[in-house]
Amino acid sequence: MAFKPDLDDSVYLRESVQIAAKILVVGHFAVGKTTFIGTMSEIPPLRTEEVMTRAGEGIDDLKGTTGKTTTTVAMDFGRLTLSEELVLYLFGTPGQQRFVQVWEDMSRGALGALVLVDPERLDESFPVMDLVEHYGIPYTIAVNRFGDRPDHADEEIREALDLLPETPLVSCDARDQRSSANALITLVRYLQSRLN
């Protein structure tokens, strides 16, 4: 009999799963990637959050990130079963430029990427989009709306990010499961349309 750690059976994959798809959840520093994966994961997510220290002052720009005290230093990981046969593995990347090597490693085998953007810090999204495009990963833009900030029309955001007409853009709140699921569904549908 194989050893099984003392964990709820729900953390184990069903034997019926035949396809596992790797999805990246990317975005600039403090845009909500860890929150998104925590919201969507059916298992306790793996997080590599560390407390930010004074050594990071001047490196990590906290402008527009009220109350942020931790940062991802390697990755976040979660799992979402879509059907008896299909499971999504969600990999969240660190948002700072100094972790670009992690991006290269994590991009291998990725089917697609959900690019989270903060409508108040769109300029910080360009390096992230450059990396996703550099690695040839198809992506969907998910505008993480925080509720208490001014609203921007999707067309304004599309124009500001200089998106191609076929690049999907959807709004979500990384704290809300329904809107986060809608963002993932939009990405999956986009990926499916590229296969036809």
XYZ file of C-alpha atoms in Angstrom:
196
model
C 0.000 0.000 0.000
C 1.404 3.408 -1.018
C 2.053 6.027 1.644
C -0.515 8.815 1.607
C 0.121 11.911 3.730
C -2.595 13.000 6.129
C -4.369 15.284 3.636
C -7.936 15.615 2.485
C -8.510 13.453 -0.618
C -9.586 16.563 -2.540
C -5.946 17.598 -2.987
C -5.294 14.533 -5.147
C -6.080 14.473 -8.843
C -8.874 12.235 -10.004
C -7.719 9.183 -11.918
C -9.944 10.273 -14.815
C -7.832 13.405 -15.513
C -6.151 13.012 -18.890
C -5.153 16.583 -19.730
C -3.317 19.101 -17.564
C -2.907 22.620 -18.946
C -0.420 25.133 -17.579
C -1.722 28.701 -17.341
C 0.387 31.658 -16.212
C -1.150 34.425 -14.110
C 1.127 37.391 -14.675
C 1.206 41.099 -14.043
C 3.227 43.868 -12.539
C 4.131 44.159 -8.858
C 1.139 44.265 -6.494
C -1.576 43.801 -9.118
C -3.344 40.867 -7.407
C -1.793 37.671 -8.815
C -1.483 35.917 -5.444
C -5.027 36.929 -4.547
C -6.346 35.689 -7.912
C -4.756 32.260 -7.551
C -5.930 31.981 -3.953
C -9.458 32.840 -5.077
C -9.514 30.286 -7.904
C -7.524 27.354 -6.527
C -9.480 24.297 -5.379
C -6.517 23.216 -3.256
C -4.638 25.256 -0.661
C -2.407 27.370 -2.926
C 1.363 27.249 -2.722
C 2.623 30.732 -1.954
C 6.149 32.051 -1.694
C 5.257 35.322 -0.019
C 7.901 37.035 2.073
C 7.629 40.103 4.281
C 8.976 43.190 2.579
C 11.868 44.755 4.459
C 13.749 48.025 4.391
C 16.277 46.362 2.079
C 13.585 46.469 -0.621
C 12.983 50.201 -0.276
C 13.840 51.906 -3.530
C 13.586 48.562 -5.388
C 9.892 47.757 -4.986
C 7.770 50.822 -5.713
C 4.828 50.787 -3.288
C 3.069 53.740 -4.934
C -0.614 52.855 -5.315
C -0.344 49.709 -3.166
C -1.886 50.680 0.147
C -1.264 48.140 2.929
C 1.064 45.810 0.975
C 3.531 44.154 3.356
C 4.525 40.972 1.492
C 5.736 40.068 -1.994
C 6.024 36.876 -4.042
C 9.650 35.817 -4.355
C 9.346 32.688 -6.509
C 5.814 31.782 -7.589
C 2.257 31.037 -6.611
C 0.615 27.760 -7.601
C -2.977 26.585 -7.642
C -5.134 23.991 -9.336
C -8.582 24.152 -10.901
C -10.402 21.081 -12.241
C -12.578 22.015 -15.214
C -13.997 18.574 -15.990
C -13.469 14.897 -15.203
C -10.649 14.865 -17.763
C -9.192 18.416 -17.682
C -7.335 20.326 -14.994
C -5.693 23.761 -15.091
C -2.479 24.395 -13.201
C -2.229 28.090 -12.345
C 1.273 29.516 -11.961
C 1.657 33.069 -10.662
C 4.889 34.869 -11.468
C 6.629 37.509 -9.385
C 5.968 40.990 -10.731
C 9.378 42.584 -10.321
C 11.914 42.818 -13.159
C 14.626 41.194 -11.037
C 12.727 37.880 -11.329
C 12.824 37.687 -15.143
C 14.761 34.381 -14.987
C 11.811 32.857 -13.104
C 9.565 33.964 -15.986
C 11.744 32.141 -18.501
C 11.570 28.935 -16.494
C 7.829 29.184 -15.858
C 6.936 30.037 -19.459
C 8.058 26.624 -20.706
C 5.007 24.569 -21.563
C 2.508 27.313 -20.755
C -0.635 27.123 -22.866
C -1.553 30.758 -22.235
C -1.340 33.682 -19.833
C -3.830 35.825 -17.990
C -2.262 39.280 -17.710
C -3.658 41.161 -14.711
C -3.475 44.944 -14.999
C -4.308 47.769 -12.620
C -6.142 50.517 -14.526
C -4.396 53.143 -12.378
C -0.918 51.793 -13.222
C -1.200 50.732 -16.860
C 2.340 51.882 -17.672
C 3.676 49.133 -15.382
C 1.997 46.519 -17.608
C 4.189 47.082 -20.660
C 7.272 45.160 -19.432
C 4.986 42.249 -18.476
C 3.262 42.228 -21.869
C 6.675 42.437 -23.573
C 7.803 39.304 -21.728
C 4.652 37.353 -22.566
C 4.976 38.330 -26.220
C 8.721 37.564 -26.207
C 7.990 33.994 -25.094
C 5.188 33.667 -27.658
C 2.459 32.984 -25.102
C -1.098 33.863 -26.162
C -2.779 36.027 -23.543
C -5.909 37.725 -22.318
C -5.896 41.013 -20.410
C -7.844 41.003 -17.130
C -8.367 44.470 -15.672
C -8.362 43.971 -11.905
C -10.982 46.444 -10.698
C -10.585 47.254 -7.026
C -14.033 48.790 -6.591
C -13.124 52.069 -4.921
C -11.145 53.521 -7.822
C -12.364 55.531 -10.809
C -13.704 53.403 -13.627
C -12.101 53.482 -17.083
C -13.879 52.304 -20.204
C -12.531 49.112 -21.749
C -11.873 50.930 -25.025
C -9.710 53.495 -23.205
C -7.698 50.688 -21.594
C -7.444 48.803 -24.898
C -6.104 51.932 -26.590
C -3.715 52.793 -23.737
C -2.249 49.253 -23.827
C -2.123 49.287 -27.652
C -3.840 45.898 -27.864
C -4.490 44.063 -31.096
C -8.206 43.847 -31.930
C -8.229 40.075 -31.320
C -6.655 40.306 -27.844
C -9.436 39.680 -25.308
C -9.926 42.216 -22.535
C -12.142 41.444 -19.543
C -12.755 43.057 -16.149
C -12.458 41.135 -12.906
C -11.980 41.497 -9.182
C -9.257 39.072 -8.074
C -11.027 38.728 -4.704
C -14.272 37.535 -6.326
C -14.500 33.934 -7.536
C -17.225 34.536 -10.116
C -15.489 37.412 -11.909
C -12.095 35.689 -11.670
C -13.614 32.533 -13.178
C -15.033 34.653 -16.001
C -11.529 35.980 -16.725
C -10.157 32.426 -16.919
C -13.063 31.320 -19.118
C -12.313 34.216 -21.471
C -8.677 33.087 -21.718
C -9.607 29.420 -22.279
C -12.113 30.356 -25.010
C -9.480 32.520 -26.680
C -6.982 29.654 -26.595
C -9.594 27.302 -28.067
C -10.387 29.764 -30.874
C -6.705 29.827 -31.842
C -6.746 26.043 -32.315
C -9.579 26.160 -34.861
